[in-house]
PDB file of C-alpha atoms in Angstrom:
ATOM      1  CA  UNK A   1       5.060 -16.508 -11.429  1.00 39.00           C
ATOM      2  CA  UNK A   2       4.096 -19.611 -12.759  1.00 44.00           C
ATOM      3  CA  UNK A   3       2.613 -19.274 -16.372  1.00 46.00           C
ATOM      4  CA  UNK A   4       1.765 -22.983 -17.360  1.00 60.00           C
ATOM      5  CA  UNK A   5      -2.010 -22.607 -16.897  1.00 65.00           C
ATOM      6  CA  UNK A   6      -2.403 -19.521 -18.937  1.00 67.00           C
ATOM      7  CA  UNK A   7       0.812 -19.735 -21.219  1.00 67.00           C
ATOM      8  CA  UNK A   8      -1.271 -19.268 -24.367  1.00 70.00           C
ATOM      9  CA  UNK A   9      -3.377 -16.328 -23.029  1.00 77.00           C
ATOM     10  CA  UNK A  10      -1.050 -13.174 -22.268  1.00 83.00           C
ATOM     11  CA  UNK A  11      -4.048 -11.014 -21.977  1.00 85.00           C
ATOM     12  CA  UNK A  12      -5.571 -13.105 -19.170  1.00 82.00           C
ATOM     13  CA  UNK A  13      -1.851 -13.286 -17.488  1.00 84.00           C
ATOM     14  CA  UNK A  14      -1.674  -9.406 -17.741  1.00 87.00           C
ATOM     15  CA  UNK A  15      -5.021  -9.098 -16.200  1.00 88.00           C
ATOM     16  CA  UNK A  16      -4.284 -11.407 -13.092  1.00 87.00           C
ATOM     17  CA  UNK A  17      -0.764  -9.746 -12.909  1.00 87.00           C
ATOM     18  CA  UNK A  18      -2.767  -6.051 -12.690  1.00 90.00           C
ATOM     19  CA  UNK A  19      -4.523  -7.418  -9.421  1.00 90.00           C
ATOM     20  CA  UNK A  20      -2.662  -5.775  -6.494  1.00 89.00           C
ATOM     21  CA  UNK A  21      -3.621  -8.743  -4.166  1.00 88.00           C
ATOM     22  CA  UNK A  22      -2.118 -12.176  -3.882  1.00 90.00           C
ATOM     23  CA  UNK A  23      -4.097 -14.306  -6.661  1.00 92.00           C
ATOM     24  CA  UNK A  24      -3.597 -17.886  -7.020  1.00 91.00           C
ATOM     25  CA  UNK A  25      -5.378 -20.654  -9.135  1.00 92.00           C
ATOM     26  CA  UNK A  26      -5.598 -23.951  -6.948  1.00 94.00           C
ATOM     27  CA  UNK A  27      -7.238 -27.223  -7.526  1.00 94.00           C
ATOM     28  CA  UNK A  28      -9.557 -28.894  -4.854  1.00 91.00           C
ATOM     29  CA  UNK A  29      -6.394 -30.271  -2.858  1.00 92.00           C
ATOM     30  CA  UNK A  30      -5.133 -26.603  -2.537  1.00 93.00           C
ATOM     31  CA  UNK A  31      -2.190 -27.057  -5.047  1.00 93.00           C
ATOM     32  CA  UNK A  32      -1.092 -24.016  -6.689  1.00 91.00           C
ATOM     33  CA  UNK A  33      -1.358 -24.065 -10.473  1.00 90.00           C
ATOM     34  CA  UNK A  34      -0.808 -20.390 -10.904  1.00 88.00           C
ATOM     35  CA  UNK A  35       0.211 -17.402  -8.973  1.00 88.00           C
ATOM     36  CA  UNK A  36       0.130 -13.650 -10.048  1.00 89.00           C
ATOM     37  CA  UNK A  37       3.134 -11.139  -9.314  1.00 86.00           C
ATOM     38  CA  UNK A  38       1.511  -9.665  -6.154  1.00 87.00           C
ATOM     39  CA  UNK A  39       1.733 -13.218  -4.726  1.00 86.00           C
ATOM     40  CA  UNK A  40       5.432 -13.086  -4.603  1.00 78.00           C
ATOM     41  CA  UNK A  41       5.619 -11.390  -1.064  1.00 72.00           C
ATOM     42  CA  UNK A  42       3.240 -13.943   0.662  1.00 74.00           C
ATOM     43  CA  UNK A  43       4.591 -17.116  -0.999  1.00 73.00           C
ATOM     44  CA  UNK A  44       7.891 -17.861   0.535  1.00 62.00           C
ATOM     45  CA  UNK A  45       9.403 -20.553  -1.899  1.00 63.00           C
ATOM     46  CA  UNK A  46      11.021 -20.989  -5.076  1.00 68.00           C
ATOM     47  CA  UNK A  47       9.277 -24.301  -5.478  1.00 69.00           C
ATOM     48  CA  UNK A  48       5.656 -23.224  -5.955  1.00 81.00           C
ATOM     49  CA  UNK A  49       4.029 -25.137  -8.821  1.00 84.00           C
ATOM     50  CA  UNK A  50       1.649 -27.830  -7.608  1.00 86.00           C
ATOM     51  CA  UNK A  51       2.654 -27.363  -3.835  1.00 87.00           C
ATOM     52  CA  UNK A  52      -0.072 -26.992  -1.347  1.00 91.00           C
ATOM     53  CA  UNK A  53      -0.791 -23.464  -0.140  1.00 88.00           C
ATOM     54  CA  UNK A  54      -0.563 -24.315   3.420  1.00 89.00           C
ATOM     55  CA  UNK A  55       3.027 -25.578   2.989  1.00 87.00           C
ATOM     56  CA  UNK A  56       4.115 -22.555   0.793  1.00 85.00           C
ATOM     57  CA  UNK A  57       2.484 -19.877   3.154  1.00 84.00           C
ATOM     58  CA  UNK A  58       3.992 -21.805   6.248  1.00 85.00           C
ATOM     59  CA  UNK A  59       0.754 -22.525   7.799  1.00 89.00           C
ATOM     60  CA  UNK A  60       1.780 -23.945  11.234  1.00 90.00           C
ATOM     61  CA  UNK A  61      -0.772 -26.624  11.066  1.00 90.00           C
ATOM     62  CA  UNK A  62       0.881 -27.943   7.608  1.00 88.00           C
ATOM     63  CA  UNK A  63       3.703 -29.497   9.854  1.00 85.00           C
ATOM     64  CA  UNK A  64       1.120 -31.377  11.965  1.00 89.00           C
ATOM     65  CA  UNK A  65       0.654 -34.321   9.856  1.00 90.00           C
ATOM     66  CA  UNK A  66       3.387 -36.366   7.616  1.00 90.00           C
ATOM     67  CA  UNK A  67       1.258 -35.652   4.682  1.00 91.00           C
ATOM     68  CA  UNK A  68       1.275 -31.874   4.920  1.00 89.00           C
ATOM     69  CA  UNK A  69      -1.453 -29.338   4.138  1.00 91.00           C
ATOM     70  CA  UNK A  70      -4.918 -31.062   4.207  1.00 92.00           C
ATOM     71  CA  UNK A  71      -4.402 -33.649   6.572  1.00 92.00           C
ATOM     72  CA  UNK A  72      -3.935 -32.196  10.170  1.00 92.00           C
ATOM     73  CA  UNK A  73      -6.893 -32.231  12.398  1.00 93.00           C
ATOM     74  CA  UNK A  74      -7.206 -28.376  12.227  1.00 92.00           C
ATOM     75  CA  UNK A  75      -7.381 -28.613   8.444  1.00 91.00           C
ATOM     76  CA  UNK A  76     -10.913 -30.046   8.681  1.00 92.00           C
ATOM     77  CA  UNK A  77     -12.057 -26.398   9.743  1.00 93.00           C
ATOM     78  CA  UNK A  78      -9.491 -24.436   7.770  1.00 93.00           C
ATOM     79  CA  UNK A  79     -11.652 -21.322   6.270  1.00 94.00           C
ATOM     80  CA  UNK A  80      -9.296 -21.102   3.168  1.00 94.00           C
ATOM     81  CA  UNK A  81      -9.386 -24.929   2.306  1.00 94.00           C
ATOM     82  CA  UNK A  82     -12.998 -25.378   2.995  1.00 94.00           C
ATOM     83  CA  UNK A  83     -13.926 -22.260   1.054  1.00 94.00           C
ATOM     84  CA  UNK A  84     -11.846 -23.582  -1.923  1.00 95.00           C
ATOM     85  CA  UNK A  85     -13.878 -27.059  -1.719  1.00 94.00           C
ATOM     86  CA  UNK A  86     -17.274 -25.355  -1.305  1.00 94.00           C
ATOM     87  CA  UNK A  87     -16.462 -22.982  -4.165  1.00 94.00           C
ATOM     88  CA  UNK A  88     -15.553 -25.826  -6.381  1.00 94.00           C
ATOM     89  CA  UNK A  89     -18.236 -28.310  -5.423  1.00 93.00           C
ATOM     90  CA  UNK A  90     -21.026 -25.763  -5.052  1.00 91.00           C
ATOM     91  CA  UNK A  91     -20.124 -23.836  -8.055  1.00 89.00           C
ATOM     92  CA  UNK A  92     -20.505 -20.418  -6.377  1.00 92.00           C
ATOM     93  CA  UNK A  93     -18.214 -17.528  -4.853  1.00 93.00           C
ATOM     94  CA  UNK A  94     -17.184 -17.139  -1.294  1.00 90.00           C
ATOM     95  CA  UNK A  95     -15.888 -14.517   0.767  1.00 93.00           C
ATOM     96  CA  UNK A  96     -14.729 -14.985   4.439  1.00 92.00           C
ATOM     97  CA  UNK A  97     -12.511 -13.710   7.079  1.00 89.00           C
ATOM     98  CA  UNK A  98      -9.852 -15.715   8.906  1.00 90.00           C
ATOM     99  CA  UNK A  99      -6.605 -15.520  10.872  1.00 88.00           C
ATOM    100  CA  UNK A 100      -4.129 -17.697   9.531  1.00 88.00           C
ATOM    101  CA  UNK A 101      -1.094 -18.713  11.855  1.00 87.00           C
ATOM    102  CA  UNK A 102       2.030 -18.813  10.078  1.00 85.00           C
ATOM    103  CA  UNK A 103       5.530 -20.423  11.344  1.00 83.00           C
ATOM    104  CA  UNK A 104       8.667 -19.372   9.620  1.00 77.00           C
ATOM    105  CA  UNK A 105      12.336 -19.603  10.946  1.00 80.00           C
ATOM    106  CA  UNK A 106      10.864 -20.289  14.336  1.00 84.00           C
ATOM    107  CA  UNK A 107       8.802 -17.286  14.462  1.00 85.00           C
ATOM    108  CA  UNK A 108       5.005 -17.612  14.767  1.00 87.00           C
ATOM    109  CA  UNK A 109       2.791 -14.771  13.506  1.00 85.00           C
ATOM    110  CA  UNK A 110      -0.994 -14.248  12.875  1.00 86.00           C
ATOM    111  CA  UNK A 111      -2.046 -12.900   9.378  1.00 85.00           C
ATOM    112  CA  UNK A 112      -5.553 -11.960   9.426  1.00 88.00           C
ATOM    113  CA  UNK A 113      -6.928 -12.427   5.766  1.00 90.00           C
ATOM    114  CA  UNK A 114     -10.050 -11.635   3.715  1.00 91.00           C
ATOM    115  CA  UNK A 115     -10.323 -15.040   1.652  1.00 94.00           C
ATOM    116  CA  UNK A 116     -12.236 -14.689  -1.805  1.00 95.00           C
ATOM    117  CA  UNK A 117     -12.888 -17.811  -3.925  1.00 96.00           C
ATOM    118  CA  UNK A 118     -14.390 -18.252  -7.096  1.00 96.00           C
ATOM    119  CA  UNK A 119     -14.843 -21.491  -9.079  1.00 95.00           C
ATOM    120  CA  UNK A 120     -14.045 -21.988 -12.718  1.00 92.00           C
ATOM    121  CA  UNK A 121     -13.577 -24.671 -15.482  1.00 89.00           C
ATOM    122  CA  UNK A 122     -10.455 -25.031 -17.508  1.00 85.00           C
ATOM    123  CA  UNK A 123      -9.795 -27.779 -19.757  1.00 83.00           C
ATOM    124  CA  UNK A 124     -12.668 -29.825 -18.059  1.00 86.00           C
ATOM    125  CA  UNK A 125     -10.812 -29.638 -14.574  1.00 89.00           C
ATOM    126  CA  UNK A 126     -12.681 -27.710 -11.729  1.00 93.00           C
ATOM    127  CA  UNK A 127     -10.448 -24.989 -10.246  1.00 94.00           C
ATOM    128  CA  UNK A 128     -10.730 -21.986  -8.032  1.00 95.00           C
ATOM    129  CA  UNK A 129      -9.459 -18.552  -8.053  1.00 95.00           C
ATOM    130  CA  UNK A 130      -8.180 -17.730  -4.610  1.00 95.00           C
ATOM    131  CA  UNK A 131      -7.446 -14.103  -3.342  1.00 94.00           C
ATOM    132  CA  UNK A 132      -5.817 -13.719  -0.155  1.00 92.00           C
ATOM    133  CA  UNK A 133      -6.122 -10.017   1.134  1.00 90.00           C
ATOM    134  CA  UNK A 134      -4.027  -9.146   4.241  1.00 86.00           C
ATOM    135  CA  UNK A 135      -6.286  -7.056   6.385  1.00 84.00           C
ATOM    136  CA  UNK A 136      -3.989  -6.265   9.457  1.00 75.00           C
ATOM    137  CA  UNK A 137      -4.214  -2.708   8.511  1.00 68.00           C
ATOM    138  CA  UNK A 138      -7.985  -2.489   8.493  1.00 68.00           C
ATOM    139  CA  UNK A 139      -8.286  -4.190  11.964  1.00 64.00           C
ATOM    140  CA  UNK A 140      -5.501  -1.775  13.284  1.00 61.00           C
ATOM    141  CA  UNK A 141      -7.739   1.099  11.726  1.00 55.00           C
ATOM    142  CA  UNK A 142     -10.821  -0.309  13.556  1.00 57.00           C
ATOM    143  CA  UNK A 143      -9.051  -0.283  16.729  1.00 62.00           C
ATOM    144  CA  UNK A 144     -11.311   2.563  17.952  1.00 70.00           C
ATOM    145  CA  UNK A 145     -14.435   0.837  18.447  1.00 76.00           C
ATOM    146  CA  UNK A 146     -17.829   2.317  19.932  1.00 81.00           C
ATOM    147  CA  UNK A 147     -18.610   0.547  23.112  1.00 85.00           C
ATOM    148  CA  UNK A 148     -21.063   1.392  25.844  1.00 87.00           C
ATOM    149  CA  UNK A 149     -19.314   2.464  28.976  1.00 86.00           C
ATOM    150  CA  UNK A 150     -21.838   0.640  31.107  1.00 87.00           C
ATOM    151  CA  UNK A 151     -23.284  -2.457  29.242  1.00 87.00           C
ATOM    152  CA  UNK A 152     -20.133  -2.824  27.132  1.00 87.00           C
ATOM    153  CA  UNK A 153     -22.631  -3.441  23.955  1.00 90.00           C
ATOM    154  CA  UNK A 154     -21.065  -2.182  20.760  1.00 87.00           C
ATOM    155  CA  UNK A 155     -22.318   0.315  18.045  1.00 86.00           C
ATOM    156  CA  UNK A 156     -22.483  -1.028  14.457  1.00 82.00           C
ATOM    157  CA  UNK A 157     -22.366   1.078  11.405  1.00 74.00           C
ATOM    158  CA  UNK A 158     -26.177   0.966  11.197  1.00 81.00           C
ATOM    159  CA  UNK A 159     -26.156   2.511  14.671  1.00 84.00           C
ATOM    160  CA  UNK A 160     -27.543  -0.716  16.408  1.00 89.00           C
ATOM    161  CA  UNK A 161     -26.292  -1.980  19.590  1.00 92.00           C
ATOM    162  CA  UNK A 162     -24.896  -5.561  20.018  1.00 91.00           C
ATOM    163  CA  UNK A 163     -23.155  -7.682  22.161  1.00 90.00           C
ATOM    164  CA  UNK A 164     -19.218  -7.667  21.899  1.00 86.00           C
ATOM    165  CA  UNK A 165     -19.421 -11.533  20.600  1.00 85.00           C
ATOM    166  CA  UNK A 166     -21.798 -10.649  17.837  1.00 86.00           C
ATOM    167  CA  UNK A 167     -19.706  -7.374  16.762  1.00 83.00           C
ATOM    168  CA  UNK A 168     -16.454  -9.438  16.770  1.00 80.00           C
ATOM    169  CA  UNK A 169     -17.784 -12.115  14.811  1.00 79.00           C
ATOM    170  CA  UNK A 170     -19.613 -10.054  12.194  1.00 78.00           C
ATOM    171  CA  UNK A 171     -17.213  -7.042  11.620  1.00 72.00           C
ATOM    172  CA  UNK A 172     -13.795  -8.297  12.713  1.00 69.00           C
ATOM    173  CA  UNK A 173     -13.285 -12.199  12.244  1.00 68.00           C
ATOM    174  CA  UNK A 174     -15.309 -14.908  12.097  1.00 67.00           C
ATOM    175  CA  UNK A 175     -14.662 -16.867  15.606  1.00 72.00           C
ATOM    176  CA  UNK A 176     -16.716 -18.758  18.010  1.00 76.00           C
ATOM    177  CA  UNK A 177     -16.746 -17.757  21.526  1.00 78.00           C
ATOM    178  CA  UNK A 178     -16.503 -19.807  24.806  1.00 81.00           C
ATOM    179  CA  UNK A 179     -17.729 -18.474  28.030  1.00 81.00           C
ATOM    180  CA  UNK A 180     -16.474 -18.828  31.568  1.00 85.00           C
ATOM    181  CA  UNK A 181     -16.423 -16.891  34.770  1.00 86.00           C
ATOM    182  CA  UNK A 182     -13.241 -14.944  35.859  1.00 87.00           C
ATOM    183  CA  UNK A 183     -12.124 -15.176  39.485  1.00 87.00           C
ATOM    184  CA  UNK A 184     -13.441 -11.670  40.506  1.00 86.00           C
ATOM    185  CA  UNK A 185     -16.857 -12.540  38.986  1.00 86.00           C
ATOM    186  CA  UNK A 186     -16.754 -15.739  40.768  1.00 85.00           C
ATOM    187  CA  UNK A 187     -16.409 -14.063  44.100  1.00 85.00           C
ATOM    188  CA  UNK A 188     -19.109 -11.565  43.155  1.00 83.00           C
ATOM    189  CA  UNK A 189     -21.723 -14.258  42.121  1.00 84.00           C
ATOM    190  CA  UNK A 190     -21.070 -16.675  44.803  1.00 83.00           C
ATOM    191  CA  UNK A 191     -19.915 -14.583  47.793  1.00 79.00           C
ATOM    192  CA  UNK A 192     -22.348 -14.659  50.557  1.00 74.00           C
ATOM    193  CA  UNK A 193     -24.499 -11.510  51.089  1.00 73.00           C
ATOM    194  CA  UNK A 194     -23.183  -9.354  53.865  1.00 75.00           C
ATOM    195  CA  UNK A 195     -24.546  -9.879  57.242  1.00 78.00           C
ATOM    196  CA  UNK A 196     -26.756  -7.299  58.657  1.00 73.00           C
TER     197      UNK A 196
END
């Protein structure tokens, strides 16, 4: 745990360390200035202080640009980075879902996260508290999804029936969908009607 940022405030250190989720304090360039004890399992490096989050977390995209985290084409749409920027510049809290793709020891894995960001000012510097909650267990729990056997709409917790796309985007992970036609449906749509 890095205590430089709050070295004179033991009570605040104790509060941050009592939070059971990985909590970091970052600047607008995603440089880590503080992390709590729960962050250790997520942060995979001995040298953490002032490193960018994507580099320490082994984000697969942090290696795509020579400059590192924040400079790859994907970084422009990174939910974590953009939430931090929006929070710091808009001075409001954000809570969003994302899937982070990590690469460590040549192994790629996806980590579904609930990202919470809240801005604050410390010694005239705009910073953000960043909490990353691993939600893969919640997604596994939601493996039993209520879906109509005929039209394939899904039932929400408010007993409304919505398309699969809307359901996934709202309740599981914020994604955008593209549509195509599979080969079987292509045959059904464009096959000439049977001769009589």
